[in-house]
mmCIF file of N, CA and C in Angstrom:
data_model
loop_
_atom_site.group_PDB
_atom_site.id
_atom_site.type_symbol
_atom_site.label_atom_id
_atom_site.label_comp_id
_atom_site.label_asym_id
_atom_site.label_seq_id
_atom_site.Cartn_x
_atom_site.Cartn_y
_atom_site.Cartn_z
ATOM 1 N N MET A 1 0.824 -1.182 0.000
ATOM 2 C CA MET A 1 0.000 0.000 0.000
ATOM 3 C C MET A 1 0.873 1.252 0.000
ATOM 4 N N LYS A 2 0.439 2.224 -0.719
ATOM 5 C CA LYS A 2 1.168 3.481 -0.754
ATOM 6 C C LYS A 2 0.834 4.309 0.482
ATOM 7 N N ILE A 3 1.725 5.225 0.796
ATOM 8 C CA ILE A 3 1.548 6.056 1.990
ATOM 9 C C ILE A 3 0.255 6.860 1.928
ATOM 10 N N LEU A 4 -0.162 7.287 0.741
ATOM 11 C CA LEU A 4 -1.390 8.060 0.612
ATOM 12 C C LEU A 4 -2.620 7.232 0.958
ATOM 13 N N GLU A 5 -2.568 5.921 0.675
ATOM 14 C CA GLU A 5 -3.689 5.057 1.036
ATOM 15 C C GLU A 5 -3.788 4.932 2.557
ATOM 16 N N TYR A 6 -2.660 4.852 3.241
ATOM 17 C CA TYR A 6 -2.660 4.802 4.700
ATOM 18 C C TYR A 6 -3.149 6.120 5.285
ATOM 19 N N LEU A 7 -2.806 7.213 4.636
ATOM 20 C CA LEU A 7 -3.227 8.526 5.092
ATOM 21 C C LEU A 7 -4.751 8.636 5.119
ATOM 22 N N LYS A 8 -5.402 8.017 4.132
ATOM 23 C CA LYS A 8 -6.869 8.012 4.082
ATOM 24 C C LYS A 8 -7.446 7.368 5.338
ATOM 25 N N TYR A 9 -6.886 6.243 5.744
ATOM 26 C CA TYR A 9 -7.374 5.550 6.945
ATOM 27 C C TYR A 9 -7.058 6.340 8.210
ATOM 28 N N LEU A 10 -5.913 6.994 8.234
ATOM 29 C CA LEU A 10 -5.562 7.830 9.379
ATOM 30 C C LEU A 10 -6.547 8.993 9.527
ATOM 31 N N LEU A 11 -6.903 9.611 8.420
ATOM 32 C CA LEU A 11 -7.850 10.725 8.468
ATOM 33 C C LEU A 11 -9.242 10.262 8.890
ATOM 34 N N ILE A 12 -9.692 9.126 8.379
ATOM 35 C CA ILE A 12 -11.002 8.590 8.761
ATOM 36 C C ILE A 12 -11.001 8.234 10.255
ATOM 37 N N GLY A 13 -9.931 7.599 10.722
ATOM 38 C CA GLY A 13 -9.828 7.242 12.135
ATOM 39 C C GLY A 13 -9.787 8.464 13.035
ATOM 40 N N THR A 14 -9.081 9.498 12.588
ATOM 41 C CA THR A 14 -9.017 10.737 13.365
ATOM 42 C C THR A 14 -10.397 11.390 13.442
ATOM 43 N N ALA A 15 -11.107 11.416 12.314
ATOM 44 C CA ALA A 15 -12.460 11.992 12.306
ATOM 45 C C ALA A 15 -13.384 11.185 13.212
ATOM 46 N N PHE A 16 -13.269 9.854 13.155
ATOM 47 C CA PHE A 16 -14.105 9.011 14.004
ATOM 48 C C PHE A 16 -13.791 9.250 15.484
ATOM 49 N N GLY A 17 -12.511 9.375 15.822
ATOM 50 C CA GLY A 17 -12.118 9.657 17.195
ATOM 51 C C GLY A 17 -12.657 10.999 17.664
ATOM 52 N N PHE A 18 -12.625 12.000 16.785
ATOM 53 C CA PHE A 18 -13.174 13.321 17.100
ATOM 54 C C PHE A 18 -14.665 13.202 17.415
ATOM 55 N N ILE A 19 -15.387 12.441 16.601
ATOM 56 C CA ILE A 19 -16.826 12.247 16.822
ATOM 57 C C ILE A 19 -17.069 11.536 18.154
ATOM 58 N N LEU A 20 -16.259 10.515 18.460
ATOM 59 C CA LEU A 20 -16.413 9.800 19.733
ATOM 60 C C LEU A 20 -16.225 10.738 20.920
ATOM 61 N N VAL A 21 -15.206 11.594 20.837
ATOM 62 C CA VAL A 21 -14.936 12.514 21.945
ATOM 63 C C VAL A 21 -16.051 13.552 22.070
ATOM 64 N N LYS A 22 -16.463 14.148 20.956
ATOM 65 C CA LYS A 22 -17.478 15.200 20.996
ATOM 66 C C LYS A 22 -18.854 14.673 21.407
ATOM 67 N N SER A 23 -19.169 13.429 21.077
ATOM 68 C CA SER A 23 -20.466 12.866 21.472
ATOM 69 C C SER A 23 -20.430 12.301 22.892
ATOM 70 N N GLU A 24 -19.290 12.412 23.531
ATOM 71 C CA GLU A 24 -19.063 11.938 24.900
ATOM 72 C C GLU A 24 -19.190 10.428 25.056
ATOM 73 N N VAL A 25 -19.036 9.703 23.972
ATOM 74 C CA VAL A 25 -19.097 8.244 24.037
ATOM 75 C C VAL A 25 -17.893 7.700 24.800
ATOM 76 N N VAL A 26 -16.782 8.420 24.780
ATOM 77 C CA VAL A 26 -15.584 7.957 25.478
ATOM 78 C C VAL A 26 -15.482 8.513 26.887
ATOM 79 N N SER A 27 -16.481 9.252 27.325
ATOM 80 C CA SER A 27 -16.466 9.842 28.657
ATOM 81 C C SER A 27 -16.675 8.773 29.730
ATOM 82 N N TRP A 28 -15.743 8.717 30.666
ATOM 83 C CA TRP A 28 -15.849 7.755 31.760
ATOM 84 C C TRP A 28 -17.155 7.970 32.520
ATOM 85 N N PHE A 29 -17.554 9.235 32.697
ATOM 86 C CA PHE A 29 -18.775 9.528 33.434
ATOM 87 C C PHE A 29 -20.007 9.010 32.686
ATOM 88 N N ARG A 30 -20.027 9.158 31.357
ATOM 89 C CA ARG A 30 -21.161 8.651 30.569
ATOM 90 C C ARG A 30 -21.229 7.125 30.644
ATOM 91 N N ILE A 31 -20.076 6.481 30.610
ATOM 92 C CA ILE A 31 -20.041 5.015 30.677
ATOM 93 C C ILE A 31 -20.526 4.542 32.044
ATOM 94 N N GLN A 32 -20.104 5.225 33.110
ATOM 95 C CA GLN A 32 -20.571 4.860 34.441
ATOM 96 C C GLN A 32 -22.082 5.100 34.580
ATOM 97 N N GLU A 33 -22.574 6.194 33.986
ATOM 98 C CA GLU A 33 -24.025 6.438 33.990
ATOM 99 C C GLU A 33 -24.765 5.277 33.338
ATOM 100 N N MET A 34 -24.194 4.774 32.241
ATOM 101 C CA MET A 34 -24.836 3.674 31.537
ATOM 102 C C MET A 34 -24.890 2.426 32.421
ATOM 103 N N PHE A 35 -23.764 2.071 33.032
ATOM 104 C CA PHE A 35 -23.726 0.853 33.838
ATOM 105 C C PHE A 35 -24.536 0.977 35.131
ATOM 106 N N ARG A 36 -24.823 2.202 35.548
ATOM 107 C CA ARG A 36 -25.679 2.417 36.723
ATOM 108 C C ARG A 36 -27.139 2.632 36.334
ATOM 109 N N PHE A 37 -27.428 2.605 35.040
ATOM 110 C CA PHE A 37 -28.778 2.848 34.502
ATOM 111 C C PHE A 37 -29.293 4.231 34.896
ATOM 112 N N ASP A 38 -28.392 5.217 34.930
ATOM 113 C CA ASP A 38 -28.763 6.587 35.280
ATOM 114 C C ASP A 38 -29.103 7.447 34.061
ATOM 115 N N SER A 39 -28.700 7.015 32.870
ATOM 116 C CA SER A 39 -28.882 7.852 31.686
ATOM 117 C C SER A 39 -29.112 6.980 30.455
ATOM 118 N N PHE A 40 -29.877 7.516 29.519
ATOM 119 C CA PHE A 40 -30.172 6.819 28.265
ATOM 120 C C PHE A 40 -29.135 7.127 27.183
ATOM 121 N N HIS A 41 -28.276 8.108 27.398
ATOM 122 C CA HIS A 41 -27.329 8.606 26.395
ATOM 123 C C HIS A 41 -26.589 7.477 25.667
ATOM 124 N N MET A 42 -25.888 6.647 26.408
ATOM 125 C CA MET A 42 -25.075 5.587 25.798
ATOM 126 C C MET A 42 -25.948 4.503 25.164
ATOM 127 N N TYR A 43 -27.067 4.165 25.815
ATOM 128 C CA TYR A 43 -27.957 3.157 25.231
ATOM 129 C C TYR A 43 -28.514 3.634 23.898
ATOM 130 N N GLY A 44 -28.799 4.926 23.797
ATOM 131 C CA GLY A 44 -29.284 5.483 22.539
ATOM 132 C C GLY A 44 -28.240 5.399 21.443
ATOM 133 N N ILE A 45 -27.001 5.713 21.772
ATOM 134 C CA ILE A 45 -25.925 5.664 20.784
ATOM 135 C C ILE A 45 -25.638 4.220 20.375
ATOM 136 N N ILE A 46 -25.579 3.314 21.340
ATOM 137 C CA ILE A 46 -25.339 1.908 21.017
ATOM 138 C C ILE A 46 -26.492 1.345 20.194
ATOM 139 N N GLY A 47 -27.724 1.677 20.581
ATOM 140 C CA GLY A 47 -28.887 1.221 19.820
ATOM 141 C C GLY A 47 -28.866 1.732 18.389
ATOM 142 N N LEU A 48 -28.498 2.999 18.207
ATOM 143 C CA LEU A 48 -28.396 3.561 16.863
ATOM 144 C C LEU A 48 -27.311 2.840 16.061
ATOM 145 N N ALA A 49 -26.196 2.521 16.713
ATOM 146 C CA ALA A 49 -25.121 1.794 16.036
ATOM 147 C C ALA A 49 -25.593 0.406 15.596
ATOM 148 N N VAL A 50 -26.380 -0.261 16.425
ATOM 149 C CA VAL A 50 -26.917 -1.580 16.064
ATOM 150 C C VAL A 50 -27.834 -1.465 14.850
ATOM 151 N N VAL A 51 -28.709 -0.465 14.849
ATOM 152 C CA VAL A 51 -29.630 -0.262 13.722
ATOM 153 C C VAL A 51 -28.849 0.031 12.438
ATOM 154 N N VAL A 52 -27.850 0.913 12.520
ATOM 155 C CA VAL A 52 -27.029 1.230 11.347
ATOM 156 C C VAL A 52 -26.297 -0.018 10.864
ATOM 157 N N GLY A 53 -25.793 -0.825 11.800
ATOM 158 C CA GLY A 53 -25.113 -2.071 11.430
ATOM 159 C C GLY A 53 -26.033 -3.051 10.726
ATOM 160 N N ILE A 54 -27.246 -3.215 11.235
ATOM 161 C CA ILE A 54 -28.216 -4.121 10.624
ATOM 162 C C ILE A 54 -28.546 -3.671 9.200
ATOM 163 N N ILE A 55 -28.809 -2.389 9.045
ATOM 164 C CA ILE A 55 -29.137 -1.856 7.719
ATOM 165 C C ILE A 55 -27.952 -2.019 6.777
ATOM 166 N N SER A 56 -26.747 -1.728 7.260
ATOM 167 C CA SER A 56 -25.549 -1.846 6.422
ATOM 168 C C SER A 56 -25.320 -3.283 5.963
ATOM 169 N N ILE A 57 -25.469 -4.241 6.869
ATOM 170 C CA ILE A 57 -25.283 -5.655 6.507
ATOM 171 C C ILE A 57 -26.307 -6.074 5.469
ATOM 172 N N GLN A 58 -27.538 -5.649 5.629
ATOM 173 C CA GLN A 58 -28.582 -6.002 4.654
ATOM 174 C C GLN A 58 -28.274 -5.399 3.283
ATOM 175 N N ILE A 59 -27.793 -4.175 3.251
ATOM 176 C CA ILE A 59 -27.424 -3.547 1.974
ATOM 177 C C ILE A 59 -26.265 -4.298 1.333
ATOM 178 N N ILE A 60 -25.251 -4.659 2.134
ATOM 179 C CA ILE A 60 -24.105 -5.414 1.608
ATOM 180 C C ILE A 60 -24.572 -6.726 1.004
ATOM 181 N N LYS A 61 -25.466 -7.437 1.689
ATOM 182 C CA LYS A 61 -25.951 -8.729 1.196
ATOM 183 C C LYS A 61 -26.819 -8.585 -0.051
ATOM 184 N N LYS A 62 -27.725 -7.618 -0.065
ATOM 185 C CA LYS A 62 -28.661 -7.473 -1.187
ATOM 186 C C LYS A 62 -28.013 -6.903 -2.437
ATOM 187 N N LYS A 63 -27.051 -6.013 -2.261
ATOM 188 C CA LYS A 63 -26.414 -5.351 -3.408
ATOM 189 C C LYS A 63 -25.122 -6.041 -3.833
ATOM 190 N N ASN A 64 -24.746 -7.120 -3.135
ATOM 191 C CA ASN A 64 -23.490 -7.833 -3.424
ATOM 192 C C ASN A 64 -22.309 -6.866 -3.518
ATOM 193 N N ILE A 65 -22.175 -6.031 -2.529
ATOM 194 C CA ILE A 65 -21.115 -5.018 -2.505
ATOM 195 C C ILE A 65 -19.762 -5.709 -2.345
ATOM 196 N N LYS A 66 -18.771 -5.148 -3.011
ATOM 197 C CA LYS A 66 -17.420 -5.698 -2.981
ATOM 198 C C LYS A 66 -16.522 -4.828 -2.096
ATOM 199 N N ASP A 67 -15.425 -5.431 -1.630
ATOM 200 C CA ASP A 67 -14.485 -4.662 -0.813
ATOM 201 C C ASP A 67 -13.618 -3.764 -1.701
ATOM 202 N N THR A 68 -12.644 -3.083 -1.117
ATOM 203 C CA THR A 68 -11.824 -2.139 -1.877
ATOM 204 C C THR A 68 -10.953 -2.807 -2.937
ATOM 205 N N LYS A 69 -10.738 -4.109 -2.816
ATOM 206 C CA LYS A 69 -9.938 -4.841 -3.807
ATOM 207 C C LYS A 69 -10.803 -5.543 -4.843
ATOM 208 N N GLY A 70 -12.124 -5.375 -4.742
ATOM 209 C CA GLY A 70 -13.025 -5.974 -5.727
ATOM 210 C C GLY A 70 -13.530 -7.361 -5.365
ATOM 211 N N ASN A 71 -13.172 -7.853 -4.188
ATOM 212 C CA ASN A 71 -13.631 -9.172 -3.751
ATOM 213 C C ASN A 71 -15.019 -9.045 -3.120
ATOM 214 N N PRO A 72 -15.886 -10.032 -3.338
ATOM 215 C CA PRO A 72 -17.204 -9.959 -2.701
ATOM 216 C C PRO A 72 -17.082 -10.065 -1.180
ATOM 217 N N ILE A 73 -17.909 -9.292 -0.490
ATOM 218 C CA ILE A 73 -17.924 -9.330 0.972
ATOM 219 C C ILE A 73 -18.843 -10.467 1.393
ATOM 220 N N THR A 74 -18.304 -11.419 2.153
ATOM 221 C CA THR A 74 -19.109 -12.533 2.643
ATOM 222 C C THR A 74 -19.144 -12.483 4.165
ATOM 223 N N ILE A 75 -20.304 -12.743 4.709
ATOM 224 C CA ILE A 75 -20.490 -12.723 6.159
ATOM 225 C C ILE A 75 -21.000 -14.107 6.562
ATOM 226 N N PRO A 76 -20.094 -14.948 7.102
ATOM 227 C CA PRO A 76 -20.519 -16.296 7.473
ATOM 228 C C PRO A 76 -21.444 -16.266 8.692
ATOM 229 N N PRO A 77 -22.370 -17.210 8.779
ATOM 230 C CA PRO A 77 -23.264 -17.252 9.946
ATOM 231 C C PRO A 77 -22.504 -17.661 11.208
ATOM 232 N N LYS A 78 -23.004 -17.229 12.346
ATOM 233 C CA LYS A 78 -22.404 -17.595 13.627
ATOM 234 C C LYS A 78 -22.704 -19.062 13.931
ATOM 235 N N ASP A 79 -21.775 -19.708 14.599
ATOM 236 C CA ASP A 79 -21.947 -21.092 15.014
ATOM 237 C C ASP A 79 -22.731 -21.104 16.328
ATOM 238 N N ALA A 80 -23.997 -21.496 16.270
ATOM 239 C CA ALA A 80 -24.874 -21.459 17.454
ATOM 240 C C ALA A 80 -24.398 -22.390 18.564
ATOM 241 N N SER A 81 -23.588 -23.389 18.235
ATOM 242 C CA SER A 81 -23.115 -24.309 19.264
ATOM 243 C C SER A 81 -22.046 -23.666 20.151
ATOM 244 N N GLN A 82 -21.570 -22.518 19.777
ATOM 245 C CA GLN A 82 -20.517 -21.825 20.525
ATOM 246 C C GLN A 82 -21.068 -20.763 21.476
ATOM 247 N N TRP A 83 -22.338 -20.876 21.865
ATOM 248 C CA TRP A 83 -22.990 -19.828 22.649
ATOM 249 C C TRP A 83 -22.273 -19.537 23.963
ATOM 250 N N LYS A 84 -21.676 -20.552 24.600
ATOM 251 C CA LYS A 84 -20.980 -20.326 25.869
ATOM 252 C C LYS A 84 -19.820 -19.364 25.691
ATOM 253 N N ARG A 85 -19.096 -19.533 24.611
ATOM 254 C CA ARG A 85 -17.938 -18.671 24.402
ATOM 255 C C ARG A 85 -18.366 -17.235 24.133
ATOM 256 N N TYR A 86 -19.505 -17.042 23.478
ATOM 257 C CA TYR A 86 -20.003 -15.684 23.245
ATOM 258 C C TYR A 86 -20.440 -15.040 24.564
ATOM 259 N N ILE A 87 -21.088 -15.813 25.422
ATOM 260 C CA ILE A 87 -21.530 -15.291 26.725
ATOM 261 C C ILE A 87 -20.326 -14.957 27.607
ATOM 262 N N ILE A 88 -19.367 -15.876 27.684
ATOM 263 C CA ILE A 88 -18.189 -15.653 28.527
ATOM 264 C C ILE A 88 -17.353 -14.496 27.978
ATOM 265 N N GLY A 89 -17.100 -14.487 26.684
ATOM 266 C CA GLY A 89 -16.305 -13.414 26.078
ATOM 267 C C GLY A 89 -16.983 -12.065 26.207
ATOM 268 N N GLY A 90 -18.282 -12.022 25.964
ATOM 269 C CA GLY A 90 -19.024 -10.771 26.094
ATOM 270 C C GLY A 90 -19.040 -10.265 27.520
ATOM 271 N N SER A 91 -19.156 -11.188 28.467
ATOM 272 C CA SER A 91 -19.139 -10.797 29.881
ATOM 273 C C SER A 91 -17.780 -10.252 30.290
ATOM 274 N N MET A 92 -16.711 -10.896 29.822
ATOM 275 C CA MET A 92 -15.362 -10.403 30.124
ATOM 276 C C MET A 92 -15.142 -9.016 29.517
ATOM 277 N N PHE A 93 -15.607 -8.845 28.280
ATOM 278 C CA PHE A 93 -15.486 -7.550 27.619
ATOM 279 C C PHE A 93 -16.250 -6.481 28.399
ATOM 280 N N GLY A 94 -17.484 -6.789 28.777
ATOM 281 C CA GLY A 94 -18.302 -5.833 29.528
ATOM 282 C C GLY A 94 -17.716 -5.502 30.881
ATOM 283 N N LEU A 95 -17.162 -6.509 31.560
ATOM 284 C CA LEU A 95 -16.542 -6.265 32.856
ATOM 285 C C LEU A 95 -15.332 -5.349 32.709
ATOM 286 N N GLY A 96 -14.498 -5.624 31.717
ATOM 287 C CA GLY A 96 -13.337 -4.767 31.479
ATOM 288 C C GLY A 96 -13.754 -3.353 31.117
ATOM 289 N N TRP A 97 -14.801 -3.245 30.313
ATOM 290 C CA TRP A 97 -15.314 -1.935 29.902
ATOM 291 C C TRP A 97 -15.811 -1.160 31.122
ATOM 292 N N ALA A 98 -16.550 -1.853 31.996
ATOM 293 C CA ALA A 98 -17.090 -1.198 33.185
ATOM 294 C C ALA A 98 -15.975 -0.789 34.155
ATOM 295 N N LEU A 99 -14.978 -1.631 34.325
ATOM 296 C CA LEU A 99 -13.896 -1.321 35.259
ATOM 297 C C LEU A 99 -12.987 -0.205 34.743
ATOM 298 N N LEU A 100 -12.678 -0.248 33.457
ATOM 299 C CA LEU A 100 -11.777 0.754 32.882
ATOM 300 C C LEU A 100 -12.514 2.046 32.540
ATOM 301 N N GLY A 101 -13.754 1.906 32.126
ATOM 302 C CA GLY A 101 -14.504 3.080 31.690
ATOM 303 C C GLY A 101 -14.286 3.392 30.233
ATOM 304 N N ALA A 102 -13.732 2.438 29.487
ATOM 305 C CA ALA A 102 -13.509 2.633 28.054
ATOM 306 C C ALA A 102 -13.390 1.279 27.383
ATOM 307 N N CYS A 103 -13.926 1.164 26.174
ATOM 308 C CA CYS A 103 -13.715 -0.057 25.403
ATOM 309 C C CYS A 103 -12.505 0.156 24.491
ATOM 310 N N PRO A 104 -12.024 -0.872 23.812
ATOM 311 C CA PRO A 104 -10.736 -0.776 23.111
ATOM 312 C C PRO A 104 -10.595 0.366 22.104
ATOM 313 N N GLY A 105 -11.567 0.591 21.245
ATOM 314 C CA GLY A 105 -11.435 1.643 20.241
ATOM 315 C C GLY A 105 -11.266 3.023 20.838
ATOM 316 N N PRO A 106 -12.149 3.423 21.738
ATOM 317 C CA PRO A 106 -12.030 4.757 22.337
ATOM 318 C C PRO A 106 -10.794 4.967 23.213
ATOM 319 N N MET A 107 -10.099 3.905 23.585
ATOM 320 C CA MET A 107 -8.884 4.110 24.371
ATOM 321 C C MET A 107 -7.908 4.993 23.604
ATOM 322 N N PHE A 108 -7.836 4.799 22.291
ATOM 323 C CA PHE A 108 -6.928 5.597 21.475
ATOM 324 C C PHE A 108 -7.430 7.036 21.355
ATOM 325 N N ALA A 109 -8.753 7.201 21.259
ATOM 326 C CA ALA A 109 -9.319 8.554 21.211
ATOM 327 C C ALA A 109 -9.057 9.280 22.531
ATOM 328 N N LEU A 110 -9.169 8.554 23.640
ATOM 329 C CA LEU A 110 -8.894 9.165 24.943
ATOM 330 C C LEU A 110 -7.426 9.558 25.058
ATOM 331 N N LEU A 111 -6.538 8.691 24.585
ATOM 332 C CA LEU A 111 -5.115 9.027 24.599
ATOM 333 C C LEU A 111 -4.862 10.255 23.728
ATOM 334 N N GLY A 112 -5.486 10.289 22.569
ATOM 335 C CA GLY A 112 -5.328 11.427 21.672
ATOM 336 C C GLY A 112 -5.897 12.712 22.223
ATOM 337 N N SER A 113 -6.871 12.606 23.120
ATOM 338 C CA SER A 113 -7.446 13.816 23.708
ATOM 339 C C SER A 113 -6.704 14.240 24.976
ATOM 340 N N GLY A 114 -5.593 13.572 25.270
ATOM 341 C CA GLY A 114 -4.750 14.014 26.377
ATOM 342 C C GLY A 114 -4.858 13.209 27.648
ATOM 343 N N ILE A 115 -5.661 12.141 27.664
ATOM 344 C CA ILE A 115 -5.782 11.296 28.861
ATOM 345 C C ILE A 115 -4.634 10.278 28.798
ATOM 346 N N THR A 116 -3.462 10.687 29.262
ATOM 347 C CA THR A 116 -2.254 9.872 29.076
ATOM 348 C C THR A 116 -2.264 8.573 29.876
ATOM 349 N N VAL A 117 -3.103 8.480 30.912
ATOM 350 C CA VAL A 117 -3.172 7.242 31.683
ATOM 351 C C VAL A 117 -3.645 6.074 30.802
ATOM 352 N N MET A 118 -4.250 6.374 29.664
ATOM 353 C CA MET A 118 -4.719 5.327 28.748
ATOM 354 C C MET A 118 -3.575 4.541 28.119
ATOM 355 N N ILE A 119 -2.351 5.023 28.274
ATOM 356 C CA ILE A 119 -1.194 4.267 27.773
ATOM 357 C C ILE A 119 -1.143 2.903 28.448
ATOM 358 N N ILE A 120 -1.474 2.845 29.736
ATOM 359 C CA ILE A 120 -1.404 1.577 30.481
ATOM 360 C C ILE A 120 -2.403 0.551 29.940
ATOM 361 N N PRO A 121 -3.705 0.890 29.783
ATOM 362 C CA PRO A 121 -4.609 -0.115 29.216
ATOM 363 C C PRO A 121 -4.291 -0.467 27.761
ATOM 364 N N ILE A 122 -3.766 0.487 27.000
ATOM 365 C CA ILE A 122 -3.401 0.177 25.614
ATOM 366 C C ILE A 122 -2.260 -0.829 25.589
ATOM 367 N N LEU A 123 -1.239 -0.596 26.398
ATOM 368 C CA LEU A 123 -0.124 -1.549 26.468
ATOM 369 C C LEU A 123 -0.590 -2.904 27.009
ATOM 370 N N SER A 124 -1.503 -2.883 27.974
ATOM 371 C CA SER A 124 -2.055 -4.127 28.512
ATOM 372 C C SER A 124 -2.843 -4.888 27.451
ATOM 373 N N ALA A 125 -3.606 -4.154 26.638
ATOM 374 C CA ALA A 125 -4.370 -4.793 25.566
ATOM 375 C C ALA A 125 -3.436 -5.415 24.530
ATOM 376 N N VAL A 126 -2.349 -4.715 24.204
ATOM 377 C CA VAL A 126 -1.372 -5.255 23.257
ATOM 378 C C VAL A 126 -0.716 -6.510 23.838
ATOM 379 N N ALA A 127 -0.364 -6.459 25.124
ATOM 380 C CA ALA A 127 0.242 -7.625 25.780
ATOM 381 C C ALA A 127 -0.741 -8.792 25.819
ATOM 382 N N GLY A 128 -2.005 -8.515 26.136
ATOM 383 C CA GLY A 128 -3.014 -9.574 26.159
ATOM 384 C C GLY A 128 -3.229 -10.193 24.792
ATOM 385 N N THR A 129 -3.223 -9.363 23.759
ATOM 386 C CA THR A 129 -3.362 -9.870 22.393
ATOM 387 C C THR A 129 -2.170 -10.747 22.021
ATOM 388 N N TYR A 130 -0.978 -10.338 22.436
ATOM 389 C CA TYR A 130 0.224 -11.111 22.164
ATOM 390 C C TYR A 130 0.164 -12.477 22.859
ATOM 391 N N VAL A 131 -0.230 -12.462 24.137
ATOM 392 C CA VAL A 131 -0.334 -13.719 24.889
ATOM 393 C C VAL A 131 -1.387 -14.627 24.255
ATOM 394 N N TYR A 132 -2.529 -14.056 23.850
ATOM 395 C CA TYR A 132 -3.553 -14.857 23.175
ATOM 396 C C TYR A 132 -2.981 -15.482 21.905
ATOM 397 N N GLY A 133 -2.243 -14.704 21.143
ATOM 398 C CA GLY A 133 -1.629 -15.230 19.915
ATOM 399 C C GLY A 133 -0.685 -16.387 20.192
ATOM 400 N N MET A 134 0.038 -16.283 21.294
ATOM 401 C CA MET A 134 0.976 -17.355 21.665
ATOM 402 C C MET A 134 0.248 -18.618 22.114
ATOM 403 N N LEU A 135 -0.906 -18.442 22.786
ATOM 404 C CA LEU A 135 -1.642 -19.581 23.350
ATOM 405 C C LEU A 135 -2.787 -20.066 22.468
ATOM 406 N N ARG A 136 -3.067 -19.389 21.375
ATOM 407 C CA ARG A 136 -4.253 -19.656 20.586
ATOM 408 C C ARG A 136 -4.399 -21.119 20.176
ATOM 409 N N ASP A 137 -3.337 -21.736 19.740
ATOM 410 C CA ASP A 137 -3.414 -23.122 19.276
ATOM 411 C C ASP A 137 -3.766 -24.098 20.392
ATOM 412 N N SER A 138 -3.459 -23.750 21.639
ATOM 413 C CA SER A 138 -3.767 -24.652 22.746
ATOM 414 C C SER A 138 -5.097 -24.340 23.408
ATOM 415 N N LEU A 139 -5.817 -23.324 22.951
ATOM 416 C CA LEU A 139 -7.106 -22.960 23.531
ATOM 417 C C LEU A 139 -8.241 -23.625 22.754
ATOM 418 N N PRO A 140 -9.358 -23.934 23.446
ATOM 419 C CA PRO A 140 -10.491 -24.533 22.733
ATOM 420 C C PRO A 140 -11.202 -23.465 21.896
ATOM 421 N N HIS A 141 -11.415 -23.776 20.641
ATOM 422 C CA HIS A 141 -12.130 -22.857 19.752
ATOM 423 C C HIS A 141 -13.311 -23.567 19.138
#
C-alpha cells in the first residue's frame, strides 16, 4: 500500500475519534451512567449503532457489494453451538469496559485527547493480544 492510502485511513480514524470525543461516548462519566442505569445517552448511541449495522449488513448482502480490492464481501453465519464462548467473552469484555470506563477503540481517542493514563490499558491490551496469539493453538475454539 502506498503512503497516501494509509493517510486516508488515518484521516477517517481521526475523524471518528473526534466524533467519539465530541459525542461523549468515550467519557468515563457517561459510561458509568450507563452501567448504573442513570442515563439513556449511551444506550441510545449503542442502539443507533446496532440499527445502522443491521441496515448496512442487509445492503451489503442485497447489493453484493465488494471490498476495496473488488472481492465480494461474505459474512458467514455464527456457530450457534458456541454460545458459551459468546456469553463468557461478552461478559469479560463488559466487565473490562465497566472497570476501565472505556472499550478498546475509544482508548486511542482518549489518549489522543490528552488522557495519558490510557497508555497503560493500551499496552495491557497489546500484551493480552500477544499472549492470546501465543496460546491460541492450545485454547479450545
